[in-house]
Coordinates of C-alpha atoms in Angstrom, one line a residue:
M1 CA -30.4 -3.9 30.1
K2 CA -26.6 -4.4 30.3
L3 CA -24.7 -1.5 28.8
S4 CA -21.9 -3.8 27.7
S5 CA -24.4 -5.7 25.4
L6 CA -25.0 -2.5 23.4
N7 CA -23.1 -1.6 20.2
A8 CA -21.0 1.6 20.0
C9 CA -23.6 3.7 18.2
G10 CA -26.3 2.7 20.7
L11 CA -24.1 3.6 23.7
L12 CA -23.2 6.9 22.1
R13 CA -26.8 7.9 21.8
L14 CA -27.4 7.1 25.5
I15 CA -24.3 9.1 26.6
L16 CA -25.2 12.2 24.4
S17 CA -28.8 12.1 25.7
R18 CA -27.5 11.9 29.3
E19 CA -29.4 8.7 30.0
V20 CA -26.1 7.2 31.1
S21 CA -22.7 8.8 32.0
A22 CA -19.4 7.9 30.5
E23 CA -18.3 6.7 33.9
E24 CA -21.3 4.2 34.1
V25 CA -20.4 2.9 30.7
V26 CA -16.7 2.3 31.7
A27 CA -17.8 0.7 34.9
S28 CA -20.2 -1.7 33.0
V29 CA -17.3 -2.7 30.7
Y30 CA -14.9 -3.4 33.5
E31 CA -17.7 -5.4 35.3
R32 CA -18.0 -7.5 32.1
I33 CA -14.3 -7.9 31.9
E34 CA -14.3 -9.1 35.5
E35 CA -17.1 -11.6 34.6
V36 CA -15.6 -13.2 31.4
E37 CA -11.9 -12.3 31.1
K38 CA -10.6 -15.4 32.8
R39 CA -12.3 -17.5 30.1
I40 CA -11.5 -15.2 27.1
R41 CA -8.1 -13.6 28.0
A42 CA -8.5 -10.8 25.5
F43 CA -6.4 -8.3 27.3
I44 CA -2.7 -7.9 28.2
T45 CA -3.0 -4.6 30.1
L46 CA -5.9 -2.8 31.6
P47 CA -5.3 0.9 32.6
K48 CA -8.4 1.0 34.8
E49 CA -7.6 4.1 36.8
A50 CA -6.7 6.2 33.8
A51 CA -9.9 5.1 32.0
F52 CA -12.1 6.1 34.9
Q53 CA -10.3 9.4 35.2
R54 CA -10.9 10.1 31.5
A55 CA -14.6 9.1 31.8
R56 CA -15.1 11.6 34.7
E57 CA -13.4 14.4 32.6
I58 CA -15.8 13.7 29.7
D59 CA -18.8 13.6 32.0
E60 CA -17.7 17.0 33.3
K61 CA -17.5 18.4 29.8
I62 CA -21.0 17.1 29.0
K63 CA -22.3 18.6 32.2
K64 CA -20.8 22.0 31.5
G65 CA -22.2 21.9 27.9
E66 CA -18.8 22.1 26.4
K67 CA -18.1 20.7 22.9
I68 CA -17.5 17.0 23.0
G69 CA -15.9 14.6 20.5
R70 CA -17.5 12.0 18.1
L71 CA -16.5 9.1 20.3
A72 CA -17.6 10.7 23.6
G73 CA -17.3 8.1 26.4
L74 CA -17.0 5.0 24.2
P75 CA -14.7 2.3 25.7
I76 CA -12.2 1.3 23.0
A77 CA -9.6 -1.5 23.1
V78 CA -6.3 -1.1 21.3
K79 CA -4.2 -3.9 19.9
D80 CA -0.9 -4.2 21.8
N81 CA 1.3 -3.3 18.8
I82 CA -0.1 0.2 18.7
C83 CA 1.8 2.7 20.9
T84 CA 0.0 4.2 23.9
R85 CA 1.8 6.8 26.0
G86 CA 2.4 5.6 29.5
I87 CA 0.7 2.3 28.9
K88 CA 2.7 -0.9 28.2
T89 CA 2.9 -1.9 24.6
T90 CA 4.4 -5.4 24.4
C91 CA 3.6 -6.8 20.9
A92 CA 2.7 -9.9 23.0
S93 CA 6.4 -10.6 23.2
K94 CA 9.0 -11.2 25.9
M95 CA 11.2 -8.9 23.8
L96 CA 9.1 -5.9 24.6
E97 CA 7.5 -7.1 27.9
S98 CA 8.4 -4.0 29.8
F99 CA 8.2 -1.3 27.0
I100 CA 6.2 1.8 28.0
P101 CA 6.0 4.2 25.0
P102 CA 6.7 7.9 25.6
Y103 CA 4.2 8.8 22.9
D104 CA 0.8 7.9 21.4
A105 CA 0.3 6.5 17.9
T106 CA -1.6 8.9 15.6
V107 CA -4.7 6.8 15.8
V108 CA -4.7 6.9 19.6
E109 CA -4.2 10.6 19.5
K110 CA -7.2 11.0 17.2
I111 CA -9.4 8.7 19.4
T112 CA -8.4 10.6 22.5
A113 CA -9.1 14.0 20.8
E114 CA -12.6 12.7 20.0
D115 CA -13.2 11.7 23.6
G116 CA -12.9 8.0 23.2
I117 CA -11.6 6.1 26.2
I118 CA -8.7 3.6 25.9
I119 CA -9.8 0.8 28.3
G120 CA -7.1 -1.8 27.5
K121 CA -4.4 -3.3 25.3
T122 CA -5.5 -6.5 23.6
N123 CA -3.7 -9.8 23.2
M124 CA -2.3 -10.8 19.8
D125 CA 0.0 -13.1 18.0
E126 CA 3.6 -12.2 18.8
F127 CA 4.6 -9.2 16.6
A128 CA 1.3 -9.8 14.7
M129 CA 2.7 -13.1 13.2
G130 CA 0.0 -15.7 13.3
T131 CA -3.6 -16.6 12.4
S132 CA -4.9 -17.8 15.8
T133 CA -3.6 -15.6 18.7
E134 CA -1.8 -18.7 20.0
T135 CA 1.8 -17.4 19.6
S136 CA 1.4 -14.7 22.3
Y137 CA 4.0 -14.7 25.0
F138 CA 1.2 -14.2 27.5
G139 CA -0.8 -17.2 26.3
P140 CA -3.7 -17.6 23.8
T141 CA -7.0 -15.8 23.6
C142 CA -10.1 -18.0 23.4
N143 CA -13.0 -17.6 21.0
P144 CA -16.1 -16.2 22.9
W145 CA -18.4 -18.5 20.9
D146 CA -16.5 -21.7 22.0
T147 CA -13.6 -21.2 24.4
T148 CA -11.9 -24.4 23.2
R149 CA -11.4 -22.7 19.8
V150 CA -9.1 -20.0 18.5
P151 CA -10.5 -16.4 18.0
G152 CA -8.4 -16.0 14.8
G153 CA -5.4 -13.7 14.6
S154 CA -3.4 -11.8 14.9
S155 CA -5.9 -9.2 16.3
G156 CA -7.7 -12.0 18.2
G157 CA -7.8 -10.1 21.4
S158 CA -9.4 -7.1 19.8
A159 CA -12.1 -9.2 18.1
A160 CA -12.8 -11.3 21.2
A161 CA -13.1 -8.2 23.4
V162 CA -15.7 -6.7 21.0
A163 CA -17.6 -10.0 20.6
S164 CA -17.8 -10.7 24.3
G165 CA -18.9 -7.2 25.3
E166 CA -15.6 -6.3 26.9
A167 CA -15.2 -3.2 24.6
A168 CA -17.5 -1.3 22.3
L169 CA -14.9 -0.8 19.7
A170 CA -11.4 -2.0 19.0
L171 CA -8.4 -1.2 16.9
G172 CA -6.5 -4.0 15.1
S173 CA -3.8 -4.2 12.4
D174 CA -4.1 -6.2 9.2
T175 CA -0.9 -7.4 7.4
G176 CA -2.4 -10.4 5.7
G177 CA -5.9 -10.6 7.1
S178 CA -5.3 -10.0 10.8
I179 CA -8.4 -7.8 11.3
R180 CA -10.7 -9.8 8.9
C181 CA -9.7 -13.3 10.2
P182 CA -10.6 -12.7 13.8
A183 CA -13.7 -10.7 12.8
S184 CA -14.9 -13.7 10.9
F185 CA -14.1 -16.2 13.6
C186 CA -15.6 -14.1 16.4
G187 CA -18.7 -12.9 14.5
T188 CA -17.8 -9.2 14.5
V189 CA -17.3 -6.6 11.7
G190 CA -13.7 -5.7 10.8
L191 CA -12.3 -3.4 8.1
K192 CA -8.9 -3.4 6.5
P193 CA -8.7 0.1 5.0
T194 CA -6.9 1.1 1.8
Y195 CA -3.2 1.2 2.3
G196 CA -2.3 4.7 3.4
L197 CA -5.8 5.8 4.5
V198 CA -4.9 5.4 8.2
S199 CA -1.6 6.6 9.6
R200 CA 0.8 3.8 10.7
Y201 CA 2.8 6.2 12.9
G202 CA 3.1 4.5 16.3
L203 CA 2.3 1.0 14.9
I204 CA 5.3 -1.3 15.7
A205 CA 6.3 -2.5 12.3
Y206 CA 6.1 -6.1 11.1
A207 CA 5.8 -5.7 7.3
N208 CA 5.4 -2.0 6.4
S209 CA 4.3 -2.3 2.8
L210 CA 1.4 -4.6 3.7
E211 CA 0.0 -3.6 7.1
Q212 CA -2.7 -1.2 8.0
I213 CA -4.5 -0.2 11.2
G214 CA -8.3 -0.6 11.1
P215 CA -11.5 -0.8 13.2
L216 CA -13.5 -3.7 14.7
G217 CA -17.0 -3.3 15.9
R218 CA -20.3 -5.2 16.4
T219 CA -22.0 -3.4 13.5
V220 CA -21.1 -1.8 10.2
A221 CA -22.0 1.6 11.5
D222 CA -19.7 1.1 14.5
C223 CA -16.8 0.5 12.2
A224 CA -17.7 3.4 9.9
L225 CA -17.8 5.7 13.0
L226 CA -14.3 4.7 14.1
L227 CA -12.9 5.0 10.6
E228 CA -14.3 8.5 10.3
V229 CA -12.0 9.4 13.3
I230 CA -8.8 7.6 12.5
A231 CA -8.6 8.1 8.7
G232 CA -6.6 10.9 7.1
R233 CA -3.3 12.4 6.3
D234 CA -0.5 12.5 8.9
F235 CA 2.7 14.4 8.3
R236 CA 4.6 11.7 10.4
D237 CA 3.6 9.0 7.9
S238 CA 4.6 9.8 4.4
T239 CA 2.5 7.0 3.0
S240 CA -0.7 8.4 4.4
V241 CA -3.3 10.2 2.4
E242 CA -6.2 12.6 2.9
S243 CA -9.6 11.0 3.7
K244 CA -12.8 11.9 1.9
G245 CA -14.7 10.8 5.0
G246 CA -18.5 10.5 4.9
Y247 CA -18.5 6.9 5.7
L248 CA -21.5 7.1 8.1
G249 CA -23.4 9.2 5.6
A250 CA -22.8 6.5 2.9
L251 CA -24.8 3.9 4.8
S252 CA -27.9 3.1 2.9
V253 CA -30.2 0.1 2.3
D254 CA -30.7 1.1 -1.4
I255 CA -28.0 -0.9 -3.2
A256 CA -30.1 -2.0 -6.2
G257 CA -28.2 -1.9 -9.5
L258 CA -24.8 -2.5 -8.1
K259 CA -22.7 -5.3 -9.5
V260 CA -20.8 -7.7 -7.3
G261 CA -18.4 -10.3 -8.5
I262 CA -18.2 -13.7 -6.8
L263 CA -14.5 -14.6 -6.6
K264 CA -14.1 -18.1 -8.1
Q265 CA -10.6 -18.6 -6.5
L266 CA -12.0 -17.9 -3.0
L267 CA -14.6 -20.6 -3.3
G268 CA -12.4 -23.4 -4.7
D269 CA -10.8 -26.5 -3.2
G270 CA -10.1 -26.3 0.5
V271 CA -13.2 -24.2 1.4
H272 CA -15.3 -25.9 4.0
P273 CA -18.8 -26.8 2.6
S274 CA -20.6 -25.0 5.4
V275 CA -18.6 -21.8 4.8
K276 CA -19.3 -22.0 1.1
R277 CA -23.0 -22.5 1.9
C278 CA -23.2 -19.4 4.2
V279 CA -21.4 -17.1 1.7
L280 CA -23.6 -18.2 -1.2
A281 CA -26.7 -17.6 1.0
A282 CA -25.3 -14.1 1.6
V283 CA -25.0 -13.6 -2.2
E284 CA -28.7 -14.6 -2.5
V285 CA -29.6 -11.9 0.1
L286 CA -27.7 -9.3 -2.0
M287 CA -29.5 -10.5 -5.2
S288 CA -32.8 -10.1 -3.4
L289 CA -31.9 -6.5 -2.8
G290 CA -31.4 -5.9 -6.5
V291 CA -27.7 -6.5 -6.7
L292 CA -26.4 -8.2 -9.9
C293 CA -24.0 -11.0 -8.8
E294 CA -21.9 -13.0 -11.3
E295 CA -18.9 -15.3 -10.9
V296 CA -15.5 -13.8 -11.8
S297 CA -12.0 -15.4 -12.0
L298 CA -8.8 -13.7 -11.0
P299 CA -6.1 -16.3 -11.9
T300 CA -3.2 -14.6 -10.2
L301 CA -4.8 -15.1 -6.8
D302 CA -3.5 -18.7 -6.8
Y303 CA 0.0 -17.2 -6.4
S304 CA -0.8 -14.7 -3.7
L305 CA -0.1 -16.8 -0.6
P306 CA 3.6 -17.7 -1.4
A307 CA 4.3 -14.2 -2.7
Y308 CA 2.8 -12.6 0.5
Y309 CA 4.7 -14.8 2.9
L310 CA 8.0 -14.2 1.1
L311 CA 7.5 -10.4 1.2
A312 CA 6.2 -10.3 4.8
M313 CA 9.0 -12.5 6.1
S314 CA 11.6 -10.5 4.3
E315 CA 10.3 -7.2 5.7
A316 CA 10.0 -8.8 9.2
S317 CA 13.7 -9.9 9.1
S318 CA 14.7 -6.3 8.5
N319 CA 12.2 -4.6 10.9
L320 CA 13.0 -6.9 13.8
A321 CA 16.8 -6.6 13.5
R322 CA 16.7 -3.7 15.9
Y323 CA 15.7 -5.9 18.8
D324 CA 19.1 -7.2 19.8
G325 CA 19.3 -6.6 23.6
L326 CA 21.8 -3.9 23.0
R327 CA 19.8 -1.1 21.4
Y328 CA 16.2 -2.3 22.0
G329 CA 14.3 -5.0 23.7
F330 CA 15.0 -7.9 26.2
R331 CA 18.6 -8.5 27.2
I332 CA 19.9 -11.6 29.0
D333 CA 21.4 -11.0 32.4
E334 CA 24.7 -12.7 31.7
E335 CA 28.3 -11.5 31.4
R336 CA 29.3 -12.5 27.8
D337 CA 30.8 -11.0 24.7
W338 CA 28.5 -8.9 22.6
N339 CA 28.0 -11.6 20.0
A340 CA 26.8 -14.1 22.6
V341 CA 24.6 -11.4 24.3
Y342 CA 23.1 -10.5 20.9
S343 CA 22.3 -14.2 20.0
R344 CA 21.0 -15.3 23.4
S345 CA 18.8 -12.2 23.8
R346 CA 17.1 -12.8 20.4
K347 CA 16.8 -16.5 21.0
L348 CA 15.2 -16.0 24.4
G349 CA 13.3 -12.8 23.6
F350 CA 11.5 -14.0 20.5
G351 CA 9.1 -16.9 20.2
E352 CA 9.4 -19.8 17.8
E353 CA 7.1 -18.4 15.1
V354 CA 8.9 -15.0 15.1
R355 CA 12.3 -16.7 14.9
R356 CA 11.1 -18.9 12.0
R357 CA 9.9 -15.9 10.0
I358 CA 13.1 -13.9 10.6
I359 CA 15.3 -16.8 9.4
L360 CA 13.2 -17.5 6.3
G361 CA 13.0 -13.8 5.5
T362 CA 16.8 -13.4 5.9
Y363 CA 17.3 -16.3 3.6
A364 CA 15.0 -14.8 0.9
L365 CA 16.9 -11.6 1.0
S366 CA 20.4 -13.1 1.0
A367 CA 22.8 -12.7 -2.0
G368 CA 21.9 -15.1 -4.8
Y369 CA 18.3 -15.6 -3.7
F370 CA 17.0 -12.0 -3.8
D371 CA 16.0 -12.2 -7.5
R372 CA 14.6 -15.7 -7.2
Y373 CA 12.3 -15.0 -4.2
F374 CA 11.9 -11.4 -3.2
L375 CA 11.9 -9.8 -6.6
K376 CA 9.7 -12.4 -8.1
S377 CA 7.2 -11.9 -5.2
L378 CA 7.1 -8.2 -6.0
K379 CA 6.3 -9.0 -9.6
V380 CA 3.4 -11.3 -8.5
A381 CA 2.0 -8.5 -6.3
T382 CA 2.0 -6.3 -9.4
L383 CA 0.1 -8.9 -11.4
V384 CA -2.4 -9.3 -8.5
R385 CA -3.1 -5.6 -8.5
R386 CA -3.6 -5.6 -12.3
D387 CA -6.1 -8.5 -12.0
F388 CA -8.1 -6.6 -9.4
D389 CA -8.0 -3.5 -11.6
R390 CA -9.5 -5.5 -14.4
A391 CA -12.2 -6.9 -12.2
F392 CA -13.2 -3.5 -10.9
K393 CA -13.8 -2.3 -14.4
Q394 CA -16.6 -4.9 -14.6
F395 CA -17.8 -5.0 -10.9
D396 CA -18.4 -2.5 -8.1
L397 CA -17.3 -4.9 -5.4
L398 CA -16.0 -8.5 -5.1
I399 CA -17.2 -11.1 -2.5
G400 CA -15.9 -14.3 -1.1
P401 CA -15.4 -16.1 2.3
T402 CA -13.1 -14.3 4.7
M403 CA -11.8 -17.6 6.1
P404 CA -11.9 -20.9 4.2
I405 CA -12.8 -22.9 7.4
P406 CA -14.7 -22.4 10.7
P407 CA -12.8 -21.6 13.9
F408 CA -10.5 -24.5 14.7
R409 CA -9.5 -25.8 18.2
L410 CA -6.7 -24.4 20.3
G411 CA -3.6 -26.3 19.6
E412 CA -5.0 -28.1 16.5
K413 CA -2.7 -26.4 14.0
I414 CA 0.0 -24.7 16.1
R415 CA 2.6 -27.4 15.3
D416 CA 1.8 -27.3 11.6
P417 CA 2.9 -23.8 10.3
L418 CA 2.0 -24.5 6.7
S419 CA -1.5 -25.4 7.6
L420 CA -1.8 -22.2 9.6
Y421 CA -0.4 -20.2 6.6
M422 CA -3.0 -21.8 4.3
C423 CA -5.7 -20.2 6.5
D424 CA -4.7 -16.8 5.1
I425 CA -5.3 -17.9 1.5
N426 CA -8.5 -15.7 1.1
T427 CA -7.2 -12.5 2.7
V428 CA -3.6 -11.9 1.6
S429 CA -4.3 -10.8 -1.9
V430 CA -6.1 -7.7 -0.6
N431 CA -2.9 -6.7 1.2
L432 CA -0.7 -7.3 -1.8
A433 CA -3.0 -5.0 -3.8
G434 CA -3.5 -2.4 -1.0
L435 CA -7.3 -2.6 -1.3
P436 CA -10.0 -2.1 1.4
A437 CA -12.0 -5.1 2.5
I438 CA -14.6 -5.6 5.1
S439 CA -15.5 -8.9 6.9
L440 CA -19.0 -9.2 8.3
P441 CA -21.0 -12.1 9.9
C442 CA -23.0 -14.0 7.2
G443 CA -24.1 -17.1 9.0
F444 CA -23.3 -19.8 11.5
T445 CA -22.2 -23.4 11.3
E446 CA -22.5 -25.6 14.4
G447 CA -22.8 -22.5 16.6
L448 CA -19.7 -20.9 15.2
P449 CA -19.7 -17.7 13.1
V450 CA -18.8 -17.5 9.4
G451 CA -17.7 -14.3 7.8
A452 CA -18.1 -12.9 4.2
Q453 CA -15.5 -10.6 2.8
L454 CA -16.4 -7.6 0.5
I455 CA -13.5 -6.2 -1.4
A456 CA -13.7 -2.7 -2.8
P457 CA -11.6 -0.5 -5.2
P458 CA -9.0 1.7 -3.6
Y459 CA -10.5 4.4 -1.3
R460 CA -14.0 3.1 -1.8
E461 CA -14.6 2.1 1.8
D462 CA -17.9 4.0 1.5
L463 CA -19.1 1.5 -1.1
A464 CA -18.0 -1.5 1.1
F465 CA -19.8 0.0 4.1
K466 CA -22.9 0.7 2.1
V467 CA -23.4 -2.9 0.8
A468 CA -22.4 -4.4 4.2
Y469 CA -24.9 -2.2 5.9
A470 CA -27.7 -3.1 3.6
F471 CA -26.9 -6.8 4.1
E472 CA -26.8 -6.3 7.9
K473 CA -30.2 -4.6 7.9
N474 CA -31.7 -7.6 6.1
T475 CA -30.2 -10.2 8.4
S476 CA -29.9 -10.7 12.2
Y477 CA -26.4 -12.3 12.6
H478 CA -24.9 -9.1 14.1
E479 CA -27.6 -9.1 16.9
L480 CA -26.4 -12.5 18.3
M481 CA -24.1 -12.5 21.4
P482 CA -21.8 -15.4 22.4
P483 CA -23.3 -17.7 25.2
L484 CA -20.9 -16.7 27.9

């Protein structure tokens, strides 16, 4: 039995029962990375020595009978826009290619305090701007199910690492679907928590009002375990809130009597027939478990995508202004006046997609256009939240496809930005409304995974986990591994 093929909860049981050591688990993960990484390219940085040292410390604690944490010995990958003390954090950009943070993000502190082991920093779209992990300065990540296809983005490295057995758990960040999209394309489980449930301290900002750190795992229980650790109030993030916890305890196969709304707008034009078929089959599984499922329409979702991109790009243009080669980031090695150094450093330090979003965001915020674009987008976000509020008075959860299409080929859409933006059409409304949503495998089409998305009311991650867990226990999609 390969340890790298086990899910996080399975590994944890073996470590706690002393059937395997944390060092053996870390060794098995690095063996797997050695075996498949050249084909997947999920990681940017691998702090191997530090990971083994940490594993030996945890084994010593277990040996001495000392109190150990809830993630004892589990190998965890971290998206490369989350700060890790002493380990490079590049945002997959030339601009931050040599940045080594002097501090840990709160989520990393919490994982380390619970004896989880950071085994690597994962590849991503540059500054989390993308849907395919193709805009990384370090090159694209490949989908473990078909290495000619994209893994989704922007947390593509994290999802690919979990799917291919290179990590037991991973952290991603979700601004418009960046956890759920790669979870769907790679056949893993990914949760975008309620806005504020997880501290964003140490997350390098792209669009503050939309983004949220969340867990990726092979099973629903794995994600619930990691959320238990990272959720909660943080005095360094004023938007964070206390966590009720109890996510693992909420897992149950008894979901009879719940009401789930099938989102009409997420199954409309543009959804691939095979994706629609898989999601409707998942609905039938839920109905067989006693769940009442009915179609529901939320008309404002049709306006979510343009509103999201205007808000995200506007915030990006502001957040990324600090990277000018003078205060932060890459600086050209040329003797010029400050204006030329500023312009050349930003041109050469940022990739094409990042520059595009900064320019569009700056335009949307400029005098004369603020009301027409930015303010109007904020009003749309308010209407979207109200639509969801009305739906949750009638239903416990909402369901739809995570991605409208199966994973596409590398390079297929990279020269067509609008086509890539359209891929986010099913996920962005959740970020506008600040809601929790979980993506889980619900079928396959031509050997490629399809994901279903369960959307819950604010702070009801427990409910999303419960229904996802019941579905998982009555299907076998989560047991399949990519043919690497």
